Short mmCIF file of C-alpha atoms and ligand atoms in Angstrom, two decimals:
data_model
loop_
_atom_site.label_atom_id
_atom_site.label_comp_id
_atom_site.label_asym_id
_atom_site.label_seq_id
_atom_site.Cartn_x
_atom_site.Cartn_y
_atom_site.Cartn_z
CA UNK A 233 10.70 -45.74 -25.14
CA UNK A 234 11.55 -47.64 -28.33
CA UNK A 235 9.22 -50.22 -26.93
CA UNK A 236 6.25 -47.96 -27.28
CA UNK A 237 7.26 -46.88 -30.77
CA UNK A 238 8.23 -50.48 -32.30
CA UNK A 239 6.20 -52.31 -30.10
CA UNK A 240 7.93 -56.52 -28.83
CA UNK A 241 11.47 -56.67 -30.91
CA UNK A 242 10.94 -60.30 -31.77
CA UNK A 243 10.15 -59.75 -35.80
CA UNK A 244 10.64 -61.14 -39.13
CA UNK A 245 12.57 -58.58 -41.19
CA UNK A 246 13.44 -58.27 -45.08
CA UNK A 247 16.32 -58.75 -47.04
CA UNK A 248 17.53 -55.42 -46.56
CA UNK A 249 16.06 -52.09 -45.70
CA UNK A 250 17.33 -48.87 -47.51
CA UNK A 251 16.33 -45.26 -47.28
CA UNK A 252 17.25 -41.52 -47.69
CA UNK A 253 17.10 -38.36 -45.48
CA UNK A 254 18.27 -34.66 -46.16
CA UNK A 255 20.59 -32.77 -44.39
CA UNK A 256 19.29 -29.76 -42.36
CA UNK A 257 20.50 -26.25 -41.22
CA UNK A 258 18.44 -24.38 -38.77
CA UNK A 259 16.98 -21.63 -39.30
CA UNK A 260 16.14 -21.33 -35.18
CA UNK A 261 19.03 -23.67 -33.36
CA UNK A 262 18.48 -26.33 -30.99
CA UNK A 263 21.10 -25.68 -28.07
CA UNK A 264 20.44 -27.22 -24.82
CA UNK A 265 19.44 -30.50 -23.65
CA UNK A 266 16.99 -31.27 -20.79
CA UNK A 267 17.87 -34.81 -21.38
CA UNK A 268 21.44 -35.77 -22.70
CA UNK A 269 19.89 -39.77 -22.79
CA UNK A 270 16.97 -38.92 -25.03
CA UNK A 271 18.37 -36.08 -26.79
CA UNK A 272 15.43 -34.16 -25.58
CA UNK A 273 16.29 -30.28 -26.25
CA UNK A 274 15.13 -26.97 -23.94
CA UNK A 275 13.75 -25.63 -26.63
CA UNK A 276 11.49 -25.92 -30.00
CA UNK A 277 14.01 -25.36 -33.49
CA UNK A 278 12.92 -24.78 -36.66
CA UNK A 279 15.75 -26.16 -40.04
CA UNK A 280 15.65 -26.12 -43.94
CA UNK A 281 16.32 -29.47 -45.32
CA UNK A 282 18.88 -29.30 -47.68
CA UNK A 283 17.12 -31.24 -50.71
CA UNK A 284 19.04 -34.35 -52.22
CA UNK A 285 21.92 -33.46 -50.20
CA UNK A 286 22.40 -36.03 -47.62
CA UNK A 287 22.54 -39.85 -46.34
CA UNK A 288 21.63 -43.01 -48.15
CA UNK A 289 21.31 -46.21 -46.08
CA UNK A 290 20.65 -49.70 -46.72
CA UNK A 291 20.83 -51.92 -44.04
CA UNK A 292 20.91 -56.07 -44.31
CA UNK A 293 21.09 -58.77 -41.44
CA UNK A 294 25.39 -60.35 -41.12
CA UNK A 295 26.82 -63.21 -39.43
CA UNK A 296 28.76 -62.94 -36.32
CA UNK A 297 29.15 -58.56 -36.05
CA UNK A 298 28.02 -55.85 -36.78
CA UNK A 299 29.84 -54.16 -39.85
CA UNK A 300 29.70 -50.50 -40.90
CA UNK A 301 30.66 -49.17 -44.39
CA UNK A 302 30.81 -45.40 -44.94
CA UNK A 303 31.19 -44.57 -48.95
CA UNK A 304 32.71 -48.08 -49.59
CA UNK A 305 35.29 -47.99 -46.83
CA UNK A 306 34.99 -50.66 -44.24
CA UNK A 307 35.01 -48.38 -40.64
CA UNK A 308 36.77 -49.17 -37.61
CA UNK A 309 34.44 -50.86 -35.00
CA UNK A 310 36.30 -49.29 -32.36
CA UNK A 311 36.38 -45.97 -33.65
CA UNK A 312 33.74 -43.33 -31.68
CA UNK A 313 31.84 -42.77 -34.59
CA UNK A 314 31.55 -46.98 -35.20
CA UNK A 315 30.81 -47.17 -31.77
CA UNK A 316 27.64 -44.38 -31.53
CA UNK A 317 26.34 -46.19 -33.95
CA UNK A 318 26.66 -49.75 -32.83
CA UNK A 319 25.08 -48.58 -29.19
CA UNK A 320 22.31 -47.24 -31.29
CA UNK A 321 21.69 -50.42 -33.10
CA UNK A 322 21.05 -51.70 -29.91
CA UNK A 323 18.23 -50.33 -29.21
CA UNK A 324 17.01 -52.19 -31.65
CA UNK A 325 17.96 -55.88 -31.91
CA UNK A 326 15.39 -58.58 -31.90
CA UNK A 327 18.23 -60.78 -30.21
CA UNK A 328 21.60 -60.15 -28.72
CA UNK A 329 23.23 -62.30 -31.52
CA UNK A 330 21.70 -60.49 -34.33
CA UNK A 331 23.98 -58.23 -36.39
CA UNK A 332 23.98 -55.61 -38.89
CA UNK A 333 25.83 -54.60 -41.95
CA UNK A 334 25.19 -51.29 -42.77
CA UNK A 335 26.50 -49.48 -46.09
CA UNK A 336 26.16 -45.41 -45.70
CA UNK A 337 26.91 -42.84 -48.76
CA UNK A 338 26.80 -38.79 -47.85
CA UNK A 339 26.62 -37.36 -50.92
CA UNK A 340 27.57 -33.85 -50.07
CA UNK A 341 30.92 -33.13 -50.50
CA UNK A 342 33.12 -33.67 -47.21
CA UNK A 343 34.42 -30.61 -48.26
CA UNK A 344 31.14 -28.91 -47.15
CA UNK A 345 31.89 -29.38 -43.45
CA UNK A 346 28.23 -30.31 -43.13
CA UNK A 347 27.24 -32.96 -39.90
CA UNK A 348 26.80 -36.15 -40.89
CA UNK A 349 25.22 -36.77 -38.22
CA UNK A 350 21.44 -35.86 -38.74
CA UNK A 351 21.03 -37.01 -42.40
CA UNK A 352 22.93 -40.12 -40.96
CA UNK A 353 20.67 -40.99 -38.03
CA UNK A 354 17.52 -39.91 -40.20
CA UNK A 355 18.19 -42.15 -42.68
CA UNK A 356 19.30 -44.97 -40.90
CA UNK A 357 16.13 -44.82 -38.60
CA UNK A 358 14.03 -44.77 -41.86
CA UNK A 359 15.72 -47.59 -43.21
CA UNK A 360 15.21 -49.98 -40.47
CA UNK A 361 11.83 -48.99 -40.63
CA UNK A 362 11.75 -50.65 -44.16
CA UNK A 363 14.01 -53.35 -42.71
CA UNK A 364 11.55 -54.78 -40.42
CA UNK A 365 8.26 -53.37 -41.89
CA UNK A 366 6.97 -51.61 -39.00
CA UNK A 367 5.50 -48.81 -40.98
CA UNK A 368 5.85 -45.49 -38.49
CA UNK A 369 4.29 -42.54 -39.32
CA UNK A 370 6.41 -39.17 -39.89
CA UNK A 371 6.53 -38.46 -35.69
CA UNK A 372 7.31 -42.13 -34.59
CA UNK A 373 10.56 -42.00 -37.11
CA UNK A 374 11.63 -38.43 -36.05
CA UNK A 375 11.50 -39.69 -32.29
CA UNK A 376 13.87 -42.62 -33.56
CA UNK A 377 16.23 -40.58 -34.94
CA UNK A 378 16.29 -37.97 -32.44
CA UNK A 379 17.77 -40.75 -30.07
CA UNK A 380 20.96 -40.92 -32.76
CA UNK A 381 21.35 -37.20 -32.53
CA UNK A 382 18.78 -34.20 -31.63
CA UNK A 383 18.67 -32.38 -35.06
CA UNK A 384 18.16 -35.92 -36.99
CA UNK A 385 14.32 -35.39 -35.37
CA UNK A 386 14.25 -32.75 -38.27
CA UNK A 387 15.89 -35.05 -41.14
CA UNK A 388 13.20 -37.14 -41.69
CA UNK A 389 11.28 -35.05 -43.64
CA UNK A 390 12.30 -32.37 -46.90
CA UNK A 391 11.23 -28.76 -46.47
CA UNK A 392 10.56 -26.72 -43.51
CA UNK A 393 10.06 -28.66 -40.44
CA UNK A 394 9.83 -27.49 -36.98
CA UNK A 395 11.11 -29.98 -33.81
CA UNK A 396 8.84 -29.68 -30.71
CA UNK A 397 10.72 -29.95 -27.42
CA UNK A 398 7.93 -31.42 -26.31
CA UNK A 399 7.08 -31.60 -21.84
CA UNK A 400 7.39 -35.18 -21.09
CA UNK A 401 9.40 -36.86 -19.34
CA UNK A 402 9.59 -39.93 -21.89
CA UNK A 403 10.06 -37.99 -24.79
CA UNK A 404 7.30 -39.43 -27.25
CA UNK A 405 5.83 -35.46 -27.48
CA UNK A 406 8.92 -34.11 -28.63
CA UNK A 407 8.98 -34.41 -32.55
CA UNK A 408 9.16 -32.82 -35.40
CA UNK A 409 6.75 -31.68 -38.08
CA UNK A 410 6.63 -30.44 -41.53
CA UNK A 411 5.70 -26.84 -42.11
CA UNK A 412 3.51 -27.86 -45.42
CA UNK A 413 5.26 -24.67 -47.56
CA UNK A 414 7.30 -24.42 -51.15
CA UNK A 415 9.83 -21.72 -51.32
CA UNK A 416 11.08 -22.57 -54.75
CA UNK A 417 13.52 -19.45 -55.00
CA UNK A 418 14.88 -19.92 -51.46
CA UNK A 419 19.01 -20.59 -51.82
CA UNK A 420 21.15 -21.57 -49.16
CA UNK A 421 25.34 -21.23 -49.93
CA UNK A 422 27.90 -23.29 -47.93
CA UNK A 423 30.61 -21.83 -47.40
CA UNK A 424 33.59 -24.00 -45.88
CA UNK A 425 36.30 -22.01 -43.64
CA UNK A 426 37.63 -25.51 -42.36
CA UNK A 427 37.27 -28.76 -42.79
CA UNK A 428 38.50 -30.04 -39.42
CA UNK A 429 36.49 -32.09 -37.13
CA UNK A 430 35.85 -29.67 -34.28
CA UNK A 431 37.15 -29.99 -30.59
CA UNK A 432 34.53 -30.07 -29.07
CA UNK A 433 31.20 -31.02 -30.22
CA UNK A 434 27.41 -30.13 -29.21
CA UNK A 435 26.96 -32.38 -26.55
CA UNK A 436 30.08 -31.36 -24.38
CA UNK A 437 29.09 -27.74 -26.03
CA UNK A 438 25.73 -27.54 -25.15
CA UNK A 439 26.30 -29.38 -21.65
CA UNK A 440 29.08 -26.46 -20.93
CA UNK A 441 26.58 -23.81 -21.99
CA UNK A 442 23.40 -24.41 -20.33
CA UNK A 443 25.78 -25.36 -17.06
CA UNK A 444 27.96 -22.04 -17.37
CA UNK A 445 26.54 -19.42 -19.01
CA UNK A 446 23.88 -16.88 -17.39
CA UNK A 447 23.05 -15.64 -21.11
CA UNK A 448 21.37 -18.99 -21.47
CA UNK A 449 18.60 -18.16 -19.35
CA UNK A 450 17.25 -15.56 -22.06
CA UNK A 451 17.90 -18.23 -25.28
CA UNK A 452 14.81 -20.41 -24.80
CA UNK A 453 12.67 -17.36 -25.30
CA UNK A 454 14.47 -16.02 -27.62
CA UNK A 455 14.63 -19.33 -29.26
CA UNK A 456 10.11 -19.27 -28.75
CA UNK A 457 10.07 -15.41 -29.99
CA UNK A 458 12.56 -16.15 -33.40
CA UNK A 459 10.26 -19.70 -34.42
CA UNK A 460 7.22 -17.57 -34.25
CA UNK A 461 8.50 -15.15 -36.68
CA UNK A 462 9.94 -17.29 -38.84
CA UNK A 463 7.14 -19.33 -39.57
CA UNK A 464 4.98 -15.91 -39.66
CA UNK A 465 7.52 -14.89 -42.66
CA UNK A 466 7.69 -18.60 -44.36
CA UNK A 467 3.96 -18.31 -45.33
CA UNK A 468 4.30 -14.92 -45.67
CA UNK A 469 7.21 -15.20 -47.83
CA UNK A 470 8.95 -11.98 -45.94
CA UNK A 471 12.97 -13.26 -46.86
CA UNK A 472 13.93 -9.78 -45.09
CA UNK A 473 12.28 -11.23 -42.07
CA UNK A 474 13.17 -14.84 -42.39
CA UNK A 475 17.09 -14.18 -42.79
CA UNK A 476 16.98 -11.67 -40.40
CA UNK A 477 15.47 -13.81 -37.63
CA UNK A 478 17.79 -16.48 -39.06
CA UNK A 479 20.73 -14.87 -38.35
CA UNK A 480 19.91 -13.01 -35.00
CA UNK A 481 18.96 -16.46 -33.68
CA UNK A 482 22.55 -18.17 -34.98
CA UNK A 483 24.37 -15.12 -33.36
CA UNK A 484 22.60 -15.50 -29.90
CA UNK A 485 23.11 -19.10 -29.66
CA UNK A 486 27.03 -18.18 -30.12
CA UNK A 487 26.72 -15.18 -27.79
CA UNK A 488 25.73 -17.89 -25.00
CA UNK A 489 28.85 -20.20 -26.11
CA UNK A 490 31.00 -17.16 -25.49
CA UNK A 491 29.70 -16.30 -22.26
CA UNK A 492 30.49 -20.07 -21.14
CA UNK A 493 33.61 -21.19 -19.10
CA UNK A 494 35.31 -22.47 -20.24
CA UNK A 495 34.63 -19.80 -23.21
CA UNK A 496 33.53 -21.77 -26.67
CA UNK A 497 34.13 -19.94 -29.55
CA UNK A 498 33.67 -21.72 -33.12
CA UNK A 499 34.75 -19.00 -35.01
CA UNK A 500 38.10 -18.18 -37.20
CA UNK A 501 39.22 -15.44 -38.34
CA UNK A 502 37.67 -16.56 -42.11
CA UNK A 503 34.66 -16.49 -40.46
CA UNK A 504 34.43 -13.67 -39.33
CA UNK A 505 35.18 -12.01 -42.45
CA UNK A 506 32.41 -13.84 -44.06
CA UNK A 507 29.88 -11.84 -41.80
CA UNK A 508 31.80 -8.82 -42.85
CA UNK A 509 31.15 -9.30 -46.30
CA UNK A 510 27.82 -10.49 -46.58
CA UNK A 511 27.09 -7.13 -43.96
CA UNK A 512 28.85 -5.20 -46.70
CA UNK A 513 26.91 -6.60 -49.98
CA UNK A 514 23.64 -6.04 -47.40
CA UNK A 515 24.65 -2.42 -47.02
CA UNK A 516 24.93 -2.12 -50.67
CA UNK A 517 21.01 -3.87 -50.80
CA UNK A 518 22.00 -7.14 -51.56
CA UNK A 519 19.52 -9.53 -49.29
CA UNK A 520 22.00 -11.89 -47.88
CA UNK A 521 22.00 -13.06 -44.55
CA UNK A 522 23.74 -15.93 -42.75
CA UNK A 523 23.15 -18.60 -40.18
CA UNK A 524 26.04 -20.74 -38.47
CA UNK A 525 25.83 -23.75 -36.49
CA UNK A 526 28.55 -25.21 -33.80
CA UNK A 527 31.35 -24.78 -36.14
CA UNK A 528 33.71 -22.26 -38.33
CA UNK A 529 31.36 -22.86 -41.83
CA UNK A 530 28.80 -20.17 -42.61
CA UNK A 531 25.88 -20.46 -44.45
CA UNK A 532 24.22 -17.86 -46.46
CA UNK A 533 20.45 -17.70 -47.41
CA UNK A 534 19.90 -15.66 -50.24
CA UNK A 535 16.28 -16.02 -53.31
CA UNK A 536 17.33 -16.99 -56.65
CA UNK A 537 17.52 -13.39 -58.09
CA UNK A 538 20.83 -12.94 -56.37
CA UNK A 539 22.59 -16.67 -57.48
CA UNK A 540 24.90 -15.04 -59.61
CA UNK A 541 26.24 -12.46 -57.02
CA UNK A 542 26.76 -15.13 -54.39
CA UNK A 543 28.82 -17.27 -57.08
CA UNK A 544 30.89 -13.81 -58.20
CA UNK A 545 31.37 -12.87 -54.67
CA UNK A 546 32.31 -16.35 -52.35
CA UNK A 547 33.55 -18.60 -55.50
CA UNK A 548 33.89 -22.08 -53.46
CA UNK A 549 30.71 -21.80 -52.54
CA UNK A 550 28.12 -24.95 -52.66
CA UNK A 551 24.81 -23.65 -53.29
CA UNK A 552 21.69 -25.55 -52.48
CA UNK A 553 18.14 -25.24 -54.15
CA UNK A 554 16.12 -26.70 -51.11
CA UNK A 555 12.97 -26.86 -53.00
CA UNK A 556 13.86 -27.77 -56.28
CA UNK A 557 14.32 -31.20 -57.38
O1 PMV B 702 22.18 -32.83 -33.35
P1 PMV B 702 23.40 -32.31 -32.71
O2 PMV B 702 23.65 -32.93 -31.39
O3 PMV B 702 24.59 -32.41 -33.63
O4 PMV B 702 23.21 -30.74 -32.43
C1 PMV B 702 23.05 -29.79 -33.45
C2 PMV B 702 23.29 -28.41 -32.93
C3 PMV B 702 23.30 -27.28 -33.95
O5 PMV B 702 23.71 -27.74 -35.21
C4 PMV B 702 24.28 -26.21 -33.48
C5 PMV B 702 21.95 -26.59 -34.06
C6 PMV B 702 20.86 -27.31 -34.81
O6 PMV B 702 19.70 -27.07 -34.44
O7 PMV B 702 21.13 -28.06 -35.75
#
């Protein structure tokens, strides 16, 4: 498939290729894969780039191996994460002996608990696009970067953008796309509960999910149903509707990772008391609503007119302005 996108392998490159992508959070989760290879999901998702929070890249040709720096520290080649990424770059070298050194900055705080993972494949996917000059349009790069990790698809772009799962069997239909619209008072808070790496991550999750649970066979129409209405309140700017699709969709995607057995629950007890509170400050007419991905951190979406009650109320929270620069 890279074949189609990049066309024969055997090309001059530059000096060094360098880029940046956002982190996301969905808004509608992608959970389910019809193609673990590909990373192609069983169903459409919809995410909020999270505006200069994210992944720089640069990438430069090196002697001998492939070398991988995260934030100035040298990583272990034979550590998982060094190894992901070294199978990656091999989808992609113009000869066997042709190496990489590759220098990576997230510049959201670790203590965010936000996945590297899909600023990190966005980015990197963008910058060997500058590396060796093949100039891919928006859907060509999100296919790249969907085969580092499924919700990269989304990081290639800032704003609203909605992944297609696309039918085919190859993959080159399922991409992602802007949704052209500005919410400038939109908010997003992070709040961290832990920092831990999790146990078990969304591959092994999602693999145990769609295998186990009989609750999965409503979420890809739930997951159809909750896109539609969120992009009906985006250009509508209807935040009641948005963060209450938002949430119902993050709470059904768990409600299928509880029904699986082995039983996957994310959640601690912090957690939970985060949906208390922001159910409470909603009783009280406070529009805050949450979303949570395959993890313990929450995530609040709230419009600029309450910033000052989400700072009182959750103090270590990291508040993002998606739209402003
Ligand atoms: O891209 P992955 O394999 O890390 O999967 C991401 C899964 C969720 O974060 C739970 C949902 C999503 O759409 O981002």
């Amino acid at each position: 498939m890279v074949q189609k996108i990049i066309g024969p392998r055997a090309l001059p490159h530059n000096e060094q290729g360098e880029a940046f992508a956002p982190s996301n959070i969905a808004l509608c989760k992608y959970w389910g894969k019809r193609n673990s290879d590909l990373n192609l999901p069983l169903n459409s998702s919809l995410s909020l780039s999270l505006g200069h929070l994210g992944t720089h890249t640069r990438i430069r040709a090196n002697a001998f191996k492939d070398e991988i720096y995260m934030n100035e520290q040298r990583l272990d080649p034979s550590a998982q994460f060094s190894s992901r990424l070294i199978a990656y770059l091999d989808l992609f070298r113009p000869a066997s002996d042709c190496y990489f050194r590759i220098d990576t900055h997230n510049n959201f705080p670790t203590a965010a608990g936000l996945a590297s993972s899909a600023s990190g494949y966005a980015a990197l996917a963008m910058a060997l696009n500058n590396f060796f000059s093949w100039n891919l349009d928006g859907a060509s790069l999100s296919i790249l970067a969907r085969l580092g990790s499924g919700s990269a698809a989304r990081s290639v772009y800032d704003g609203f953008v909605e992944w297609h799962r696309g039918e085919s069997e190859d993959g080159m239909d399922s991409y992602a796309e802007q949704i052209p619209a500005i919410w400038s008072e939109l908010r997003l808070a992070i709040i961290t509960v832990s920092r831990a790496v999790k146990t078990i991550g969304s591959t092994e999750g999602m693999r145990r999910t769609v295998e186990t649970s009989a609750l999965y066979a409503a979420w890809p129409e739930k997951a159809t149903r909750d896109i539609e209405s969120i992009r009906h309140a985006i250009w509508g700017k209807d935040f009641a509707e948005l963060g209450g699709t938002a949430e119902s969709n993050a709470l059904a995607m768990h409600a299928t990772m509880l029904d699986s057995r082995p039983a996957l629950l994310y959640w601690l007890p912090e957690t939970v008391a985060a949906f208390h509170k922001i159910w409470r400050l909603r009783q009280d007419g406070i529009q805050l609503y949450f979303t949570i991905d395959a993890g313990p951190n929450v995530k609040i979406l709230f419009e600029e007119k309450n910033e000052h009650i989400v700072r009182g109320e959750f103090d270590d929270a990291e508040i993002v302005r998606p739209f402003v620069c």
